Amino acid sequence: MPIAELDHYFIWSKDLEKSRQFYCDILGLQVMPRPTVKLPGYRFGANGKIQVHMGQAGWSSDDGNDSVTPTYEAGAINVDHIAFIATEAEIFAKHLRNIGVAFRIRYIDFMNLVQIDLTDPDGILVELNYYDIETAPLWISDSAS
């Protein structure tokens, strides 16, 4: 059975509210429904589909009987990056610049791809991929922050 698509990434967050603000207010994802579990956290998604699961770093169950055992280690980043397919690169780059969020933008010609990279509050690289762009847009050189 071949893999069809990404299901989700799980991230341990040091500050759930800062992370919620980043994923919702900056990236534009929505908070999605989540099953009732003891572990504090969120699920984020777009278009009704969950892409990121998040739990509170350093959390432990009061009774030690929770079925979820955090594997977060202080100072460790257990995810290299999260990549999303996105649209409207120029508008998003302007949005990031207007709200003062640092980012890197580049055009990868052999892939016809514009890529915007930024970092979430826990130091995880978030990569936004804009495919099917046949030439490097002129606005890219004015957008990096």
PDB file of C-alpha atoms in Angstrom:
ATOM      1  CA  MET A   1       0.000   0.000   0.000  1.00  0.00           C
ATOM      2  CA  PRO A   2       1.664   3.288  -1.073  1.00  0.00           C
ATOM      3  CA  ILE A   3       1.655   6.366   1.135  1.00  0.00           C
ATOM      4  CA  ALA A   4      -0.922   8.809  -0.179  1.00  0.00           C
ATOM      5  CA  GLU A   5      -0.261  12.014   1.809  1.00  0.00           C
ATOM      6  CA  LEU A   6       1.012  13.442   5.067  1.00  0.00           C
ATOM      7  CA  ASP A   7      -1.291  12.894   8.049  1.00  0.00           C
ATOM      8  CA  HIS A   8       0.208  15.244  10.653  1.00  0.00           C
ATOM      9  CA  TYR A   9       3.266  16.291  12.650  1.00  0.00           C
ATOM     10  CA  PHE A  10       3.340  16.346  16.449  1.00  0.00           C
ATOM     11  CA  ILE A  11       5.235  19.142  18.170  1.00  0.00           C
ATOM     12  CA  TRP A  12       6.060  19.620  21.841  1.00  0.00           C
ATOM     13  CA  SER A  13       5.499  23.299  22.623  1.00  0.00           C
ATOM     14  CA  LYS A  14       7.114  25.224  25.464  1.00  0.00           C
ATOM     15  CA  ASP A  15       4.317  27.841  25.345  1.00  0.00           C
ATOM     16  CA  LEU A  16       1.006  26.653  23.899  1.00  0.00           C
ATOM     17  CA  GLU A  17      -0.514  30.117  23.583  1.00  0.00           C
ATOM     18  CA  LYS A  18       2.490  31.615  21.751  1.00  0.00           C
ATOM     19  CA  SER A  19       2.441  28.613  19.457  1.00  0.00           C
ATOM     20  CA  ARG A  20      -1.328  28.936  18.885  1.00  0.00           C
ATOM     21  CA  GLN A  21      -0.859  32.578  17.958  1.00  0.00           C
ATOM     22  CA  PHE A  22       1.939  31.691  15.521  1.00  0.00           C
ATOM     23  CA  TYR A  23       0.102  28.859  13.772  1.00  0.00           C
ATOM     24  CA  CYS A  24      -3.243  30.712  13.663  1.00  0.00           C
ATOM     25  CA  ASP A  25      -2.465  34.439  13.477  1.00  0.00           C
ATOM     26  CA  ILE A  26       0.716  34.267  11.392  1.00  0.00           C
ATOM     27  CA  LEU A  27       0.316  31.101   9.298  1.00  0.00           C
ATOM     28  CA  GLY A  28      -3.472  31.313   9.076  1.00  0.00           C
ATOM     29  CA  LEU A  29      -4.255  27.766  10.266  1.00  0.00           C
ATOM     30  CA  GLN A  30      -7.373  27.111  12.308  1.00  0.00           C
ATOM     31  CA  VAL A  31      -7.708  25.372  15.660  1.00  0.00           C
ATOM     32  CA  MET A  32      -9.309  22.018  14.882  1.00  0.00           C
ATOM     33  CA  PRO A  33     -11.384  19.680  17.064  1.00  0.00           C
ATOM     34  CA  ARG A  34      -9.347  17.482  19.378  1.00  0.00           C
ATOM     35  CA  PRO A  35     -10.325  14.402  21.384  1.00  0.00           C
ATOM     36  CA  THR A  36     -10.629  14.829  25.129  1.00  0.00           C
ATOM     37  CA  VAL A  37      -7.263  13.872  26.589  1.00  0.00           C
ATOM     38  CA  LYS A  38      -5.435  15.017  29.713  1.00  0.00           C
ATOM     39  CA  LEU A  39      -2.446  16.354  27.774  1.00  0.00           C
ATOM     40  CA  PRO A  40      -2.936  20.107  27.135  1.00  0.00           C
ATOM     41  CA  GLY A  41      -2.540  20.965  23.483  1.00  0.00           C
ATOM     42  CA  TYR A  42      -4.001  21.882  20.123  1.00  0.00           C
ATOM     43  CA  ARG A  43      -4.611  20.557  16.660  1.00  0.00           C
ATOM     44  CA  PHE A  44      -4.232  22.958  13.751  1.00  0.00           C
ATOM     45  CA  GLY A  45      -5.359  22.594  10.184  1.00  0.00           C
ATOM     46  CA  ALA A  46      -6.631  24.168   6.993  1.00  0.00           C
ATOM     47  CA  ASN A  47      -9.623  23.431   4.801  1.00  0.00           C
ATOM     48  CA  GLY A  48     -11.033  21.079   7.435  1.00  0.00           C
ATOM     49  CA  LYS A  49      -7.911  18.897   7.487  1.00  0.00           C
ATOM     50  CA  ILE A  50      -5.620  18.578  10.516  1.00  0.00           C
ATOM     51  CA  GLN A  51      -1.899  18.992   9.793  1.00  0.00           C
ATOM     52  CA  VAL A  52      -0.217  19.751  13.130  1.00  0.00           C
ATOM     53  CA  HIS A  53      -0.751  18.190  16.558  1.00  0.00           C
ATOM     54  CA  MET A  54       0.765  20.020  19.511  1.00  0.00           C
ATOM     55  CA  GLY A  55       1.217  19.149  23.180  1.00  0.00           C
ATOM     56  CA  GLN A  56       2.527  21.012  26.214  1.00  0.00           C
ATOM     57  CA  ALA A  57       6.233  20.293  26.720  1.00  0.00           C
ATOM     58  CA  GLY A  58       7.194  19.048  30.157  1.00  0.00           C
ATOM     59  CA  TRP A  59       3.646  18.017  31.024  1.00  0.00           C
ATOM     60  CA  SER A  60       2.986  14.918  33.102  1.00  0.00           C
ATOM     61  CA  SER A  61      -0.203  13.335  34.367  1.00  0.00           C
ATOM     62  CA  ASP A  62      -0.991  13.916  38.053  1.00  0.00           C
ATOM     63  CA  ASP A  63      -1.808  10.256  38.555  1.00  0.00           C
ATOM     64  CA  GLY A  64       0.838   8.857  36.200  1.00  0.00           C
ATOM     65  CA  ASN A  65      -1.833   6.800  34.447  1.00  0.00           C
ATOM     66  CA  ASP A  66      -2.319   8.860  31.309  1.00  0.00           C
ATOM     67  CA  SER A  67      -1.895   6.951  28.064  1.00  0.00           C
ATOM     68  CA  VAL A  68       0.119   9.829  26.568  1.00  0.00           C
ATOM     69  CA  THR A  69       3.700  10.057  27.799  1.00  0.00           C
ATOM     70  CA  PRO A  70       5.557  13.188  26.628  1.00  0.00           C
ATOM     71  CA  THR A  71       8.927  12.483  25.043  1.00  0.00           C
ATOM     72  CA  TYR A  72      10.050  16.107  24.940  1.00  0.00           C
ATOM     73  CA  GLU A  73      13.530  16.849  26.238  1.00  0.00           C
ATOM     74  CA  ALA A  74      14.400  20.398  27.313  1.00  0.00           C
ATOM     75  CA  GLY A  75      16.458  22.149  24.666  1.00  0.00           C
ATOM     76  CA  ALA A  76      15.829  19.465  22.053  1.00  0.00           C
ATOM     77  CA  ILE A  77      14.010  20.066  18.821  1.00  0.00           C
ATOM     78  CA  ASN A  78      12.651  16.765  17.640  1.00  0.00           C
ATOM     79  CA  VAL A  79      11.265  18.031  14.325  1.00  0.00           C
ATOM     80  CA  ASP A  80      13.577  19.482  11.662  1.00  0.00           C
ATOM     81  CA  HIS A  81      10.875  21.333   9.736  1.00  0.00           C
ATOM     82  CA  ILE A  82       7.245  21.307   8.725  1.00  0.00           C
ATOM     83  CA  ALA A  83       6.396  21.997   5.085  1.00  0.00           C
ATOM     84  CA  PHE A  84       3.041  23.235   3.836  1.00  0.00           C
ATOM     85  CA  ILE A  85       1.868  23.791   0.280  1.00  0.00           C
ATOM     86  CA  ALA A  86       0.610  27.370   0.163  1.00  0.00           C
ATOM     87  CA  THR A  87      -0.807  30.012  -2.172  1.00  0.00           C
ATOM     88  CA  GLU A  88      -0.328  33.766  -2.649  1.00  0.00           C
ATOM     89  CA  ALA A  89       3.385  34.001  -1.840  1.00  0.00           C
ATOM     90  CA  GLU A  90       3.694  37.730  -2.489  1.00  0.00           C
ATOM     91  CA  ILE A  91       0.728  38.591  -0.261  1.00  0.00           C
ATOM     92  CA  PHE A  92       2.072  36.376   2.539  1.00  0.00           C
ATOM     93  CA  ALA A  93       5.580  37.857   2.298  1.00  0.00           C
ATOM     94  CA  LYS A  94       4.072  41.358   2.610  1.00  0.00           C
ATOM     95  CA  HIS A  95       2.001  40.185   5.589  1.00  0.00           C
ATOM     96  CA  LEU A  96       5.104  38.854   7.367  1.00  0.00           C
ATOM     97  CA  ARG A  97       7.022  42.055   6.694  1.00  0.00           C
ATOM     98  CA  ASN A  98       4.090  44.195   7.927  1.00  0.00           C
ATOM     99  CA  ILE A  99       3.851  42.339  11.242  1.00  0.00           C
ATOM    100  CA  GLY A 100       7.631  42.213  11.723  1.00  0.00           C
ATOM    101  CA  VAL A 101       8.164  38.441  11.472  1.00  0.00           C
ATOM    102  CA  ALA A 102      11.600  37.421  10.217  1.00  0.00           C
ATOM    103  CA  PHE A 103      11.636  35.107   7.205  1.00  0.00           C
ATOM    104  CA  ARG A 104      13.767  33.897   4.326  1.00  0.00           C
ATOM    105  CA  ILE A 105      12.490  33.641   0.780  1.00  0.00           C
ATOM    106  CA  ARG A 106      14.059  32.004  -2.235  1.00  0.00           C
ATOM    107  CA  TYR A 107      13.262  30.754  -5.707  1.00  0.00           C
ATOM    108  CA  ILE A 108      14.359  27.235  -6.663  1.00  0.00           C
ATOM    109  CA  ASP A 109      14.356  27.298 -10.440  1.00  0.00           C
ATOM    110  CA  PHE A 110      14.712  23.575 -11.193  1.00  0.00           C
ATOM    111  CA  MET A 111      11.569  22.959  -9.104  1.00  0.00           C
ATOM    112  CA  ASN A 112       9.583  26.056 -10.227  1.00  0.00           C
ATOM    113  CA  LEU A 113       9.210  26.766  -6.534  1.00  0.00           C
ATOM    114  CA  VAL A 114       9.110  29.818  -4.277  1.00  0.00           C
ATOM    115  CA  GLN A 115       9.882  28.921  -0.679  1.00  0.00           C
ATOM    116  CA  ILE A 116       9.304  31.054   2.407  1.00  0.00           C
ATOM    117  CA  ASP A 117      10.949  29.871   5.632  1.00  0.00           C
ATOM    118  CA  LEU A 118      10.183  31.157   9.123  1.00  0.00           C
ATOM    119  CA  THR A 119      10.592  29.800  12.639  1.00  0.00           C
ATOM    120  CA  ASP A 120       7.859  29.017  15.147  1.00  0.00           C
ATOM    121  CA  PRO A 121       8.117  29.981  18.853  1.00  0.00           C
ATOM    122  CA  ASP A 122       9.803  26.638  19.681  1.00  0.00           C
ATOM    123  CA  GLY A 123      12.523  27.032  17.037  1.00  0.00           C
ATOM    124  CA  ILE A 124      10.984  24.705  14.447  1.00  0.00           C
ATOM    125  CA  LEU A 125      11.491  25.708  10.835  1.00  0.00           C
ATOM    126  CA  VAL A 126       8.200  26.175   8.977  1.00  0.00           C
ATOM    127  CA  GLU A 127       8.565  25.949   5.194  1.00  0.00           C
ATOM    128  CA  LEU A 128       5.856  27.295   2.911  1.00  0.00           C
ATOM    129  CA  ASN A 129       6.047  25.961  -0.642  1.00  0.00           C
ATOM    130  CA  TYR A 130       4.538  27.789  -3.619  1.00  0.00           C
ATOM    131  CA  TYR A 131       4.739  25.480  -6.641  1.00  0.00           C
ATOM    132  CA  ASP A 132       4.326  26.000 -10.394  1.00  0.00           C
ATOM    133  CA  ILE A 133       6.053  29.391 -10.514  1.00  0.00           C
ATOM    134  CA  GLU A 134       7.986  29.274 -13.774  1.00  0.00           C
ATOM    135  CA  THR A 135      10.303  32.259 -13.251  1.00  0.00           C
ATOM    136  CA  ALA A 136      11.688  33.992 -10.202  1.00  0.00           C
ATOM    137  CA  PRO A 137       9.235  36.769  -9.293  1.00  0.00           C
ATOM    138  CA  LEU A 138      10.777  40.243  -9.258  1.00  0.00           C
ATOM    139  CA  TRP A 139       9.240  41.043  -5.864  1.00  0.00           C
ATOM    140  CA  ILE A 140      11.326  38.361  -4.085  1.00  0.00           C
ATOM    141  CA  SER A 141      14.407  40.573  -3.778  1.00  0.00           C
ATOM    142  CA  ASP A 142      12.323  43.202  -1.996  1.00  0.00           C
ATOM    143  CA  SER A 143      10.622  40.777   0.398  1.00  0.00           C
ATOM    144  CA  ALA A 144      13.305  39.143   2.508  1.00  0.00           C
ATOM    145  CA  SER A 145      13.409  40.199   6.106  1.00  0.00           C
TER     146      SER A 145
END
